Amino acid sequence: MSHRDTLRTIWDRGGETLGAWTFIPSPVSAESCARAGFDYVCVDAQHGAIGYDAAVPMIQAIELGGSVPIARVPWNEPGIIGKMLDAGCHGVIVPMVNTADEAEAVVRAVRYAPRGSRSWGPALAAPRHDDYRTWADSNIAVIPMIETAEALKNVDDILSIAGIDAAYVGPADLAISLGLGPAGNDGIAIFDEALATIITACNRHNVVPGIHASADLAGLRRRQGFKMITVSTDLPTLREALATELQVARAENLDSRGGESGPY
């Protein structure tokens, strides 16, 4: 297969995974993220402008580009979880998992019987593997999100559920749930302590700690102990790059600047 090792393979040997996030409903954007060299690229079907019809070619493009395709589903609902996996995702991030029962529901939606209740029908995913069911059990990553005060309180119970591979922190929703703003909370005790609590629980239960971040925050998150770190998102990266180029083009010293010409 063209993609790299699956996330679970990397994590099993103690490795770190750095990922990209897609809001733009485009296989071109998705493949470009993959070809940049990220370990995984996540199709955001919760907050991105991405429905299922757009997600399918994006998942294919990510794999073509040599990265691991995963998706954040809109909600903890077995139908959409199964459809994303049938389309070829190697893992699902599931938002707002607040209790052990909700975590159990995630695992059951991802795994086939006897551990779970996923319906058989991987029309797109199965032809890529000699034995898809065996491959899926060994490689698909179950990744509930820890992003509320309730989930923080229940984190040990959540992570005690067999079959969870990673826990993914949504720092904005977590901070809001703790009474803070959505960003800029590092150094605030209640936020720092929440992250430390989650990492400690992950280590206790042999679950990979993950978090949504940025390139600037990657070093801090790595030092804190996170092993799955999303460091770039396509839409804000594009927007910021375009704004920077426009600023350069408008600069008074434009004529004195060197630089490459465009592709044409």
PDB file of C-alpha atoms in Angstrom:
ATOM      1  CA  MET A   1       0.000   0.000   0.000  1.00  0.00           C
ATOM      2  CA  SER A   2       1.127   3.552  -0.644  1.00  0.00           C
ATOM      3  CA  HIS A   3       0.559   5.026   2.808  1.00  0.00           C
ATOM      4  CA  ARG A   4       2.942   4.933   5.731  1.00  0.00           C
ATOM      5  CA  ASP A   5       2.593   2.715   8.768  1.00  0.00           C
ATOM      6  CA  THR A   6      -0.780   2.979  10.454  1.00  0.00           C
ATOM      7  CA  LEU A   7      -1.069   5.109  13.567  1.00  0.00           C
ATOM      8  CA  ARG A   8      -1.370   2.072  15.791  1.00  0.00           C
ATOM      9  CA  THR A   9       1.803   0.595  14.307  1.00  0.00           C
ATOM     10  CA  ILE A  10       3.705   3.809  15.023  1.00  0.00           C
ATOM     11  CA  TRP A  11       2.293   4.110  18.527  1.00  0.00           C
ATOM     12  CA  ASP A  12       3.007   0.457  19.335  1.00  0.00           C
ATOM     13  CA  ARG A  13       6.696   1.119  18.830  1.00  0.00           C
ATOM     14  CA  GLY A  14       6.565   4.292  20.926  1.00  0.00           C
ATOM     15  CA  GLY A  15       6.582   6.771  18.062  1.00  0.00           C
ATOM     16  CA  GLU A  16       5.094  10.235  17.775  1.00  0.00           C
ATOM     17  CA  THR A  17       2.594  11.187  15.069  1.00  0.00           C
ATOM     18  CA  LEU A  18       2.219  14.681  13.638  1.00  0.00           C
ATOM     19  CA  GLY A  19      -0.868  15.439  11.617  1.00  0.00           C
ATOM     20  CA  ALA A  20      -2.748  17.875   9.429  1.00  0.00           C
ATOM     21  CA  TRP A  21      -6.432  18.784   9.558  1.00  0.00           C
ATOM     22  CA  THR A  22      -8.773  19.529   6.673  1.00  0.00           C
ATOM     23  CA  PHE A  23     -11.731  21.907   6.710  1.00  0.00           C
ATOM     24  CA  ILE A  24     -11.835  22.433   2.929  1.00  0.00           C
ATOM     25  CA  PRO A  25     -14.019  19.903   1.048  1.00  0.00           C
ATOM     26  CA  SER A  26     -11.419  19.145  -1.600  1.00  0.00           C
ATOM     27  CA  PRO A  27      -9.403  16.042  -2.511  1.00  0.00           C
ATOM     28  CA  VAL A  28      -6.763  18.401  -3.937  1.00  0.00           C
ATOM     29  CA  SER A  29      -6.295  20.046  -0.551  1.00  0.00           C
ATOM     30  CA  ALA A  30      -6.366  16.669   1.188  1.00  0.00           C
ATOM     31  CA  GLU A  31      -3.755  15.133  -1.110  1.00  0.00           C
ATOM     32  CA  SER A  32      -1.561  18.225  -0.792  1.00  0.00           C
ATOM     33  CA  CYS A  33      -1.621  17.853   2.991  1.00  0.00           C
ATOM     34  CA  ALA A  34      -0.701  14.192   2.676  1.00  0.00           C
ATOM     35  CA  ARG A  35       2.177  14.846   0.286  1.00  0.00           C
ATOM     36  CA  ALA A  36       3.622  17.400   2.708  1.00  0.00           C
ATOM     37  CA  GLY A  37       4.692  14.418   4.803  1.00  0.00           C
ATOM     38  CA  PHE A  38       2.288  14.368   7.746  1.00  0.00           C
ATOM     39  CA  ASP A  39       1.822  11.047   9.506  1.00  0.00           C
ATOM     40  CA  TYR A  40      -1.947  11.447   9.317  1.00  0.00           C
ATOM     41  CA  VAL A  41      -4.473  13.778   7.735  1.00  0.00           C
ATOM     42  CA  CYS A  42      -7.856  14.178   9.403  1.00  0.00           C
ATOM     43  CA  VAL A  43     -11.027  14.893   7.448  1.00  0.00           C
ATOM     44  CA  ASP A  44     -13.107  17.089   9.756  1.00  0.00           C
ATOM     45  CA  ALA A  45     -16.750  16.186   9.197  1.00  0.00           C
ATOM     46  CA  GLN A  46     -17.770  17.904  12.442  1.00  0.00           C
ATOM     47  CA  HIS A  47     -16.653  21.518  12.033  1.00  0.00           C
ATOM     48  CA  GLY A  48     -15.234  21.431   8.509  1.00  0.00           C
ATOM     49  CA  ALA A  49     -17.346  22.171   5.432  1.00  0.00           C
ATOM     50  CA  ILE A  50     -17.248  18.469   4.590  1.00  0.00           C
ATOM     51  CA  GLY A  51     -20.145  16.076   4.078  1.00  0.00           C
ATOM     52  CA  TYR A  52     -19.887  12.380   3.358  1.00  0.00           C
ATOM     53  CA  ASP A  53     -19.894  12.777  -0.436  1.00  0.00           C
ATOM     54  CA  ALA A  54     -16.896  15.114  -0.180  1.00  0.00           C
ATOM     55  CA  ALA A  55     -15.159  12.987   2.445  1.00  0.00           C
ATOM     56  CA  VAL A  56     -14.942   9.839   0.307  1.00  0.00           C
ATOM     57  CA  PRO A  57     -12.624  11.230  -2.415  1.00  0.00           C
ATOM     58  CA  MET A  58     -10.650  13.096   0.253  1.00  0.00           C
ATOM     59  CA  ILE A  59      -9.962   9.854   2.104  1.00  0.00           C
ATOM     60  CA  GLN A  60      -8.823   8.270  -1.159  1.00  0.00           C
ATOM     61  CA  ALA A  61      -6.622  11.283  -1.943  1.00  0.00           C
ATOM     62  CA  ILE A  62      -4.948  11.188   1.472  1.00  0.00           C
ATOM     63  CA  GLU A  63      -4.027   7.558   0.999  1.00  0.00           C
ATOM     64  CA  LEU A  64      -2.811   8.293  -2.537  1.00  0.00           C
ATOM     65  CA  GLY A  65      -0.654  11.065  -1.099  1.00  0.00           C
ATOM     66  CA  GLY A  66       1.081   8.661   1.262  1.00  0.00           C
ATOM     67  CA  SER A  67      -0.495   9.561   4.593  1.00  0.00           C
ATOM     68  CA  VAL A  68      -2.906   7.848   6.969  1.00  0.00           C
ATOM     69  CA  PRO A  69      -6.528   8.970   6.464  1.00  0.00           C
ATOM     70  CA  ILE A  70      -8.636   9.473   9.568  1.00  0.00           C
ATOM     71  CA  ALA A  71     -11.853  11.410  10.156  1.00  0.00           C
ATOM     72  CA  ARG A  72     -13.517  13.352  12.911  1.00  0.00           C
ATOM     73  CA  VAL A  73     -17.146  12.338  12.732  1.00  0.00           C
ATOM     74  CA  PRO A  74     -19.942  14.788  13.564  1.00  0.00           C
ATOM     75  CA  TRP A  75     -21.124  12.844  16.603  1.00  0.00           C
ATOM     76  CA  ASN A  76     -20.930   9.573  18.499  1.00  0.00           C
ATOM     77  CA  GLU A  77     -23.298   7.746  16.168  1.00  0.00           C
ATOM     78  CA  PRO A  78     -22.565   4.281  14.754  1.00  0.00           C
ATOM     79  CA  GLY A  79     -23.976   4.940  11.294  1.00  0.00           C
ATOM     80  CA  ILE A  80     -21.573   7.715  10.323  1.00  0.00           C
ATOM     81  CA  ILE A  81     -18.660   6.036  12.119  1.00  0.00           C
ATOM     82  CA  GLY A  82     -19.215   2.904  10.036  1.00  0.00           C
ATOM     83  CA  LYS A  83     -19.565   4.856   6.788  1.00  0.00           C
ATOM     84  CA  MET A  84     -16.266   6.689   7.340  1.00  0.00           C
ATOM     85  CA  LEU A  85     -14.509   3.403   8.036  1.00  0.00           C
ATOM     86  CA  ASP A  86     -16.155   1.733   5.036  1.00  0.00           C
ATOM     87  CA  ALA A  87     -14.806   4.612   2.917  1.00  0.00           C
ATOM     88  CA  GLY A  88     -11.273   3.733   3.979  1.00  0.00           C
ATOM     89  CA  CYS A  89     -10.457   5.677   7.140  1.00  0.00           C
ATOM     90  CA  HIS A  90      -7.821   4.131   9.362  1.00  0.00           C
ATOM     91  CA  GLY A  91      -9.292   5.719  12.470  1.00  0.00           C
ATOM     92  CA  VAL A  92     -12.056   7.927  13.798  1.00  0.00           C
ATOM     93  CA  ILE A  93     -11.946  10.830  16.213  1.00  0.00           C
ATOM     94  CA  VAL A  94     -15.274  11.054  18.039  1.00  0.00           C
ATOM     95  CA  PRO A  95     -16.291  14.327  19.735  1.00  0.00           C
ATOM     96  CA  MET A  96     -17.815  14.963  23.154  1.00  0.00           C
ATOM     97  CA  VAL A  97     -17.225  11.569  24.753  1.00  0.00           C
ATOM     98  CA  ASN A  98     -18.031  12.281  28.398  1.00  0.00           C
ATOM     99  CA  THR A  99     -18.660   8.929  30.079  1.00  0.00           C
ATOM    100  CA  ALA A 100     -17.472   5.344  30.047  1.00  0.00           C
ATOM    101  CA  ASP A 101     -20.746   4.262  28.440  1.00  0.00           C
ATOM    102  CA  GLU A 102     -20.212   6.737  25.604  1.00  0.00           C
ATOM    103  CA  ALA A 103     -16.642   5.483  25.170  1.00  0.00           C
ATOM    104  CA  GLU A 104     -17.916   1.913  25.025  1.00  0.00           C
ATOM    105  CA  ALA A 105     -20.341   2.969  22.299  1.00  0.00           C
ATOM    106  CA  VAL A 106     -17.434   4.347  20.256  1.00  0.00           C
ATOM    107  CA  VAL A 107     -15.479   1.109  20.522  1.00  0.00           C
ATOM    108  CA  ARG A 108     -18.510  -0.973  19.598  1.00  0.00           C
ATOM    109  CA  ALA A 109     -19.199   1.189  16.548  1.00  0.00           C
ATOM    110  CA  VAL A 110     -15.630   0.712  15.286  1.00  0.00           C
ATOM    111  CA  ARG A 111     -15.053  -2.969  16.033  1.00  0.00           C
ATOM    112  CA  TYR A 112     -16.661  -5.975  14.435  1.00  0.00           C
ATOM    113  CA  ALA A 113     -18.188  -8.734  16.576  1.00  0.00           C
ATOM    114  CA  PRO A 114     -17.461 -10.168  19.042  1.00  0.00           C
ATOM    115  CA  ARG A 115     -15.963  -6.967  20.525  1.00  0.00           C
ATOM    116  CA  GLY A 116     -18.251  -4.593  18.700  1.00  0.00           C
ATOM    117  CA  SER A 117     -21.301  -4.259  16.498  1.00  0.00           C
ATOM    118  CA  ARG A 118     -19.984  -2.645  13.313  1.00  0.00           C
ATOM    119  CA  SER A 119     -22.004  -3.742  10.304  1.00  0.00           C
ATOM    120  CA  TRP A 120     -20.120  -5.455   7.483  1.00  0.00           C
ATOM    121  CA  GLY A 121     -19.998  -3.525   4.228  1.00  0.00           C
ATOM    122  CA  PRO A 122     -16.548  -2.018   3.575  1.00  0.00           C
ATOM    123  CA  ALA A 123     -17.159  -1.687  -0.167  1.00  0.00           C
ATOM    124  CA  LEU A 124     -14.336   0.814  -0.689  1.00  0.00           C
ATOM    125  CA  ALA A 125     -11.966  -0.255   2.085  1.00  0.00           C
ATOM    126  CA  ALA A 126     -11.998  -4.046   1.714  1.00  0.00           C
ATOM    127  CA  PRO A 127     -10.373  -4.319  -1.756  1.00  0.00           C
ATOM    128  CA  ARG A 128      -7.275  -2.552  -0.402  1.00  0.00           C
ATOM    129  CA  HIS A 129      -6.500  -5.440   1.971  1.00  0.00           C
ATOM    130  CA  ASP A 130      -6.185  -9.200   1.623  1.00  0.00           C
ATOM    131  CA  ASP A 131      -8.218  -9.736   4.801  1.00  0.00           C
ATOM    132  CA  TYR A 132      -9.949  -6.499   5.729  1.00  0.00           C
ATOM    133  CA  ARG A 133     -11.587  -7.737   8.916  1.00  0.00           C
ATOM    134  CA  THR A 134      -8.287  -8.898  10.389  1.00  0.00           C
ATOM    135  CA  TRP A 135      -6.566  -5.726   9.210  1.00  0.00           C
ATOM    136  CA  ALA A 136      -9.295  -3.524  10.688  1.00  0.00           C
ATOM    137  CA  ASP A 137      -9.131  -5.183  14.097  1.00  0.00           C
ATOM    138  CA  SER A 138      -5.359  -4.706  14.199  1.00  0.00           C
ATOM    139  CA  ASN A 139      -5.016  -1.254  12.668  1.00  0.00           C
ATOM    140  CA  ILE A 140      -8.078   1.004  12.929  1.00  0.00           C
ATOM    141  CA  ALA A 141      -7.607   3.556  15.700  1.00  0.00           C
ATOM    142  CA  VAL A 142     -10.383   4.341  18.189  1.00  0.00           C
ATOM    143  CA  ILE A 143      -9.934   7.948  19.331  1.00  0.00           C
ATOM    144  CA  PRO A 144     -12.542   9.525  21.641  1.00  0.00           C
ATOM    145  CA  MET A 145     -12.228  13.218  22.389  1.00  0.00           C
ATOM    146  CA  ILE A 146     -11.748  14.501  25.933  1.00  0.00           C
ATOM    147  CA  GLU A 147     -13.010  18.054  25.760  1.00  0.00           C
ATOM    148  CA  THR A 148     -15.327  18.870  28.656  1.00  0.00           C
ATOM    149  CA  ALA A 149     -15.173  19.221  32.424  1.00  0.00           C
ATOM    150  CA  GLU A 150     -17.408  16.144  32.648  1.00  0.00           C
ATOM    151  CA  ALA A 151     -15.008  14.086  30.533  1.00  0.00           C
ATOM    152  CA  LEU A 152     -12.095  15.344  32.626  1.00  0.00           C
ATOM    153  CA  LYS A 153     -13.850  14.157  35.790  1.00  0.00           C
ATOM    154  CA  ASN A 154     -14.527  10.762  34.184  1.00  0.00           C
ATOM    155  CA  VAL A 155     -11.261  10.400  32.279  1.00  0.00           C
ATOM    156  CA  ASP A 156     -10.051   7.313  34.146  1.00  0.00           C
ATOM    157  CA  ASP A 157     -13.378   5.556  33.642  1.00  0.00           C
ATOM    158  CA  ILE A 158     -13.403   6.514  29.955  1.00  0.00           C
ATOM    159  CA  LEU A 159      -9.880   5.299  29.302  1.00  0.00           C
ATOM    160  CA  SER A 160     -10.448   2.051  31.182  1.00  0.00           C
ATOM    161  CA  ILE A 161     -12.692   0.878  28.327  1.00  0.00           C
ATOM    162  CA  ALA A 162     -10.912  -1.847  26.385  1.00  0.00           C
ATOM    163  CA  GLY A 163     -10.175  -0.993  22.774  1.00  0.00           C
ATOM    164  CA  ILE A 164      -9.390   2.719  23.032  1.00  0.00           C
ATOM    165  CA  ASP A 165      -6.132   3.552  21.264  1.00  0.00           C
ATOM    166  CA  ALA A 166      -5.785   7.301  21.830  1.00  0.00           C
ATOM    167  CA  ALA A 167      -7.575  10.144  23.596  1.00  0.00           C
ATOM    168  CA  TYR A 168      -7.703  13.408  21.679  1.00  0.00           C
ATOM    169  CA  VAL A 169      -7.971  16.678  23.578  1.00  0.00           C
ATOM    170  CA  GLY A 170     -10.079  19.430  22.080  1.00  0.00           C
ATOM    171  CA  PRO A 171      -8.380  22.327  23.887  1.00  0.00           C
ATOM    172  CA  ALA A 172     -10.898  24.991  22.892  1.00  0.00           C
ATOM    173  CA  ASP A 173     -14.003  23.155  24.081  1.00  0.00           C
ATOM    174  CA  LEU A 174     -12.171  21.923  27.160  1.00  0.00           C
ATOM    175  CA  ALA A 175     -11.140  25.454  28.067  1.00  0.00           C
ATOM    176  CA  ILE A 176     -14.649  26.811  27.494  1.00  0.00           C
ATOM    177  CA  SER A 177     -16.066  24.050  29.683  1.00  0.00           C
ATOM    178  CA  LEU A 178     -13.629  25.095  32.417  1.00  0.00           C
ATOM    179  CA  GLY A 179     -14.808  28.706  32.236  1.00  0.00           C
ATOM    180  CA  LEU A 180     -11.955  30.040  30.084  1.00  0.00           C
ATOM    181  CA  GLY A 181     -11.737  31.443  26.574  1.00  0.00           C
ATOM    182  CA  PRO A 182     -11.161  29.133  23.599  1.00  0.00           C
ATOM    183  CA  ALA A 183      -7.456  29.964  23.134  1.00  0.00           C
ATOM    184  CA  GLY A 184      -4.358  31.280  24.879  1.00  0.00           C
ATOM    185  CA  ASN A 185      -4.790  29.328  28.105  1.00  0.00           C
ATOM    186  CA  ASP A 186      -1.336  27.819  28.564  1.00  0.00           C
ATOM    187  CA  GLY A 187       0.045  28.987  31.885  1.00  0.00           C
ATOM    188  CA  ILE A 188      -3.397  29.162  33.502  1.00  0.00           C
ATOM    189  CA  ALA A 189      -3.379  26.636  36.314  1.00  0.00           C
ATOM    190  CA  ILE A 190      -6.788  25.051  35.758  1.00  0.00           C
ATOM    191  CA  PHE A 191      -6.010  24.436  32.078  1.00  0.00           C
ATOM    192  CA  ASP A 192      -2.461  23.173  32.621  1.00  0.00           C
ATOM    193  CA  GLU A 193      -3.686  20.862  35.373  1.00  0.00           C
ATOM    194  CA  ALA A 194      -6.439  19.517  33.112  1.00  0.00           C
ATOM    195  CA  LEU A 195      -3.923  18.589  30.409  1.00  0.00           C
ATOM    196  CA  ALA A 196      -1.649  16.976  32.986  1.00  0.00           C
ATOM    197  CA  THR A 197      -4.563  14.963  34.373  1.00  0.00           C
ATOM    198  CA  ILE A 198      -5.440  13.664  30.912  1.00  0.00           C
ATOM    199  CA  ILE A 199      -1.844  12.748  30.071  1.00  0.00           C
ATOM    200  CA  THR A 200      -1.407  10.952  33.391  1.00  0.00           C
ATOM    201  CA  ALA A 201      -4.609   8.986  32.817  1.00  0.00           C
ATOM    202  CA  CYS A 202      -3.511   8.088  29.287  1.00  0.00           C
ATOM    203  CA  ASN A 203      -0.189   6.791  30.543  1.00  0.00           C
ATOM    204  CA  ARG A 204      -1.918   4.827  33.301  1.00  0.00           C
ATOM    205  CA  HIS A 205      -4.181   3.072  30.803  1.00  0.00           C
ATOM    206  CA  ASN A 206      -1.639   2.693  27.971  1.00  0.00           C
ATOM    207  CA  VAL A 207      -3.585   5.088  25.746  1.00  0.00           C
ATOM    208  CA  VAL A 208      -1.850   7.569  23.430  1.00  0.00           C
ATOM    209  CA  PRO A 209      -2.445  11.215  24.446  1.00  0.00           C
ATOM    210  CA  GLY A 210      -3.369  13.423  21.498  1.00  0.00           C
ATOM    211  CA  ILE A 211      -4.251  17.083  21.083  1.00  0.00           C
ATOM    212  CA  HIS A 212      -5.207  19.696  18.539  1.00  0.00           C
ATOM    213  CA  ALA A 213      -2.370  22.223  18.342  1.00  0.00           C
ATOM    214  CA  SER A 214      -0.266  24.234  15.912  1.00  0.00           C
ATOM    215  CA  ALA A 215       3.318  24.192  14.718  1.00  0.00           C
ATOM    216  CA  ASP A 216       4.191  26.851  17.299  1.00  0.00           C
ATOM    217  CA  LEU A 217       2.686  24.796  20.121  1.00  0.00           C
ATOM    218  CA  ALA A 218       4.064  21.427  19.020  1.00  0.00           C
ATOM    219  CA  GLY A 219       7.211  21.659  21.131  1.00  0.00           C
ATOM    220  CA  LEU A 220       5.284  22.487  24.298  1.00  0.00           C
ATOM    221  CA  ARG A 221       2.774  19.722  23.687  1.00  0.00           C
ATOM    222  CA  ARG A 222       5.580  17.234  23.054  1.00  0.00           C
ATOM    223  CA  ARG A 223       7.269  18.214  26.324  1.00  0.00           C
ATOM    224  CA  GLN A 224       3.961  17.841  28.130  1.00  0.00           C
ATOM    225  CA  GLY A 225       3.798  14.259  26.888  1.00  0.00           C
ATOM    226  CA  PHE A 226       1.451  14.275  23.904  1.00  0.00           C
ATOM    227  CA  LYS A 227       2.228  11.699  21.209  1.00  0.00           C
ATOM    228  CA  MET A 228      -0.453  12.581  18.635  1.00  0.00           C
ATOM    229  CA  ILE A 229      -0.270  16.264  17.730  1.00  0.00           C
ATOM    230  CA  THR A 230      -2.167  18.017  14.962  1.00  0.00           C
ATOM    231  CA  VAL A 231       0.049  20.906  13.888  1.00  0.00           C
ATOM    232  CA  SER A 232      -1.600  22.404  10.794  1.00  0.00           C
ATOM    233  CA  THR A 233      -5.097  23.002   9.407  1.00  0.00           C
ATOM    234  CA  ASP A 234      -5.625  23.653   5.715  1.00  0.00           C
ATOM    235  CA  LEU A 235      -8.086  26.571   5.790  1.00  0.00           C
ATOM    236  CA  PRO A 236      -6.343  28.909   8.274  1.00  0.00           C
ATOM    237  CA  THR A 237      -2.953  27.989   6.797  1.00  0.00           C
ATOM    238  CA  LEU A 238      -4.163  28.966   3.326  1.00  0.00           C
ATOM    239  CA  ARG A 239      -5.791  32.144   4.602  1.00  0.00           C
ATOM    240  CA  GLU A 240      -2.683  33.236   6.507  1.00  0.00           C
ATOM    241  CA  ALA A 241      -0.356  32.442   3.599  1.00  0.00           C
ATOM    242  CA  LEU A 242      -2.506  34.429   1.181  1.00  0.00           C
ATOM    243  CA  ALA A 243      -2.652  37.389   3.552  1.00  0.00           C
ATOM    244  CA  THR A 244       1.127  37.306   3.967  1.00  0.00           C
ATOM    245  CA  GLU A 245       1.736  37.246   0.220  1.00  0.00           C
ATOM    246  CA  LEU A 246      -0.679  40.114  -0.294  1.00  0.00           C
ATOM    247  CA  GLN A 247       1.112  42.105   2.388  1.00  0.00           C
ATOM    248  CA  VAL A 248       4.445  41.457   0.686  1.00  0.00           C
ATOM    249  CA  ALA A 249       3.029  42.459  -2.690  1.00  0.00           C
ATOM    250  CA  ARG A 250       1.765  45.733  -1.275  1.00  0.00           C
ATOM    251  CA  ALA A 251       5.014  46.583   0.463  1.00  0.00           C
ATOM    252  CA  GLU A 252       6.720  49.767  -0.707  1.00  0.00           C
ATOM    253  CA  ASN A 253       9.991  47.972  -1.271  1.00  0.00           C
ATOM    254  CA  LEU A 254       8.443  45.361  -3.584  1.00  0.00           C
ATOM    255  CA  ASP A 255      10.764  46.223  -6.485  1.00  0.00           C
ATOM    256  CA  SER A 256      13.847  45.631  -4.365  1.00  0.00           C
ATOM    257  CA  ARG A 257      12.798  42.170  -3.269  1.00  0.00           C
ATOM    258  CA  GLY A 258      14.045  38.985  -4.858  1.00  0.00           C
ATOM    259  CA  GLY A 259      12.083  35.797  -4.957  1.00  0.00           C
ATOM    260  CA  GLU A 260      10.734  33.145  -7.206  1.00  0.00           C
ATOM    261  CA  SER A 261       8.166  33.792  -9.872  1.00  0.00           C
ATOM    262  CA  GLY A 262       4.875  31.962  -9.894  1.00  0.00           C
ATOM    263  CA  PRO A 263       4.408  28.617 -11.659  1.00  0.00           C
ATOM    264  CA  TYR A 264       3.434  30.325 -14.920  1.00  0.00           C
TER     265      TYR A 264
END
